XYZ file of C-alpha atoms in Angstrom:
105
model
C -10.578 -14.478 -3.312
C -7.540 -15.192 -2.428
C -7.207 -16.486 -5.863
C -6.428 -12.591 -6.429
C -3.730 -13.050 -4.221
C -1.958 -15.462 -5.595
C -2.563 -13.399 -8.529
C -1.134 -10.731 -7.769
C 1.957 -12.150 -6.121
C 2.973 -14.084 -9.658
C 2.423 -10.381 -11.362
C 5.291 -9.520 -8.485
C 7.153 -11.607 -8.898
C 7.229 -10.369 -13.072
C 7.904 -7.266 -12.044
C 11.230 -8.127 -10.448
C 12.524 -8.972 -14.271
C 11.275 -5.572 -15.514
C 12.713 -2.428 -16.487
C 12.731 -0.085 -13.090
C 11.884 2.567 -16.001
C 8.882 0.588 -17.133
C 7.262 -0.740 -13.662
C 6.040 0.824 -10.960
C 6.623 -2.027 -8.635
C 10.003 -2.778 -10.147
C 10.993 0.625 -9.255
C 9.977 0.321 -6.046
C 12.311 -3.284 -5.665
C 15.205 -1.073 -7.730
C 15.037 1.729 -4.998
C 14.812 -0.622 -1.962
C 13.803 -2.315 0.800
C 13.659 1.802 2.461
C 10.809 2.632 -0.087
C 9.255 -0.155 0.085
C 9.011 0.634 3.483
C 8.798 4.382 3.664
C 5.272 3.688 0.464
C 3.740 1.439 3.576
C 4.090 4.217 6.223
C 2.400 6.284 3.743
C -0.912 3.835 2.849
C -0.969 3.158 6.655
C -1.346 6.713 7.443
C -3.686 7.420 4.373
C -6.021 4.790 5.393
C -6.026 6.180 8.788
C -7.008 9.314 7.900
C -9.716 7.799 5.154
C -10.793 5.665 8.602
C -10.908 8.968 10.548
C -12.954 10.198 8.560
C -16.021 7.741 8.309
C -15.730 7.348 4.536
C -15.922 3.982 3.460
C -15.013 4.157 -0.523
C -11.969 5.783 1.103
C -11.200 3.078 3.593
C -11.173 0.685 1.415
C -9.179 2.650 -1.484
C -6.484 3.046 1.078
C -6.415 -0.222 2.286
C -5.820 -2.498 -1.487
C -3.106 0.534 -1.746
C -1.663 -0.754 1.351
C -1.743 -4.319 1.336
C -1.054 -3.580 -1.995
C 2.263 -2.546 -0.876
C 2.209 -4.946 1.830
C 2.547 -7.433 -0.826
C 5.513 -5.813 -2.720
C 7.718 -5.975 0.520
C 6.746 -9.580 0.704
C 7.744 -10.513 -2.312
C 10.738 -8.174 -1.857
C 11.147 -10.578 1.049
C 11.353 -13.832 -0.902
C 7.764 -14.304 1.344
C 4.135 -14.339 0.053
C 0.460 -14.337 0.440
C 0.490 -18.228 1.909
C 2.943 -17.189 4.787
C 0.750 -15.229 6.132
C -2.475 -16.976 5.535
C -0.988 -19.888 7.352
C 0.074 -17.618 10.031
C -3.634 -16.260 10.580
C -4.812 -20.230 10.669
C -2.278 -21.042 13.441
C -3.529 -18.522 15.182
C -6.984 -19.941 14.490
C -8.352 -20.552 18.148
C -5.845 -18.655 19.933
C -7.194 -15.726 21.698
C -5.465 -12.554 21.176
C -3.902 -12.637 24.688
C -2.522 -16.061 24.541
C -1.082 -14.834 21.254
C 0.705 -12.127 22.805
C 1.955 -14.135 25.467
C 3.447 -16.955 23.785
C 5.861 -13.644 21.629
C 7.194 -12.594 25.057
C 8.611 -15.921 25.543
């Protein structure tokens, strides 16, 4: 399934070259970081609401929107899904408490 993330990452890179009036993603890039972050906040809130409502289909739908906009942020910042996957891999075998303690050093 990570192939889907790679395919999406490639498309998001291509959208950087497109006109903002022809591509939603290109329009987000053109509006800048604050607009991308606002969309992530909106999608995170919608995901929380879907979870509170217990609607599994809506949770999946809203989580997909959230992940999509997080991928836009990564691309905007010159990052990609592999960067996040590597960080998750690094955390395997490390308890959440240990990981948090390492961040506070």
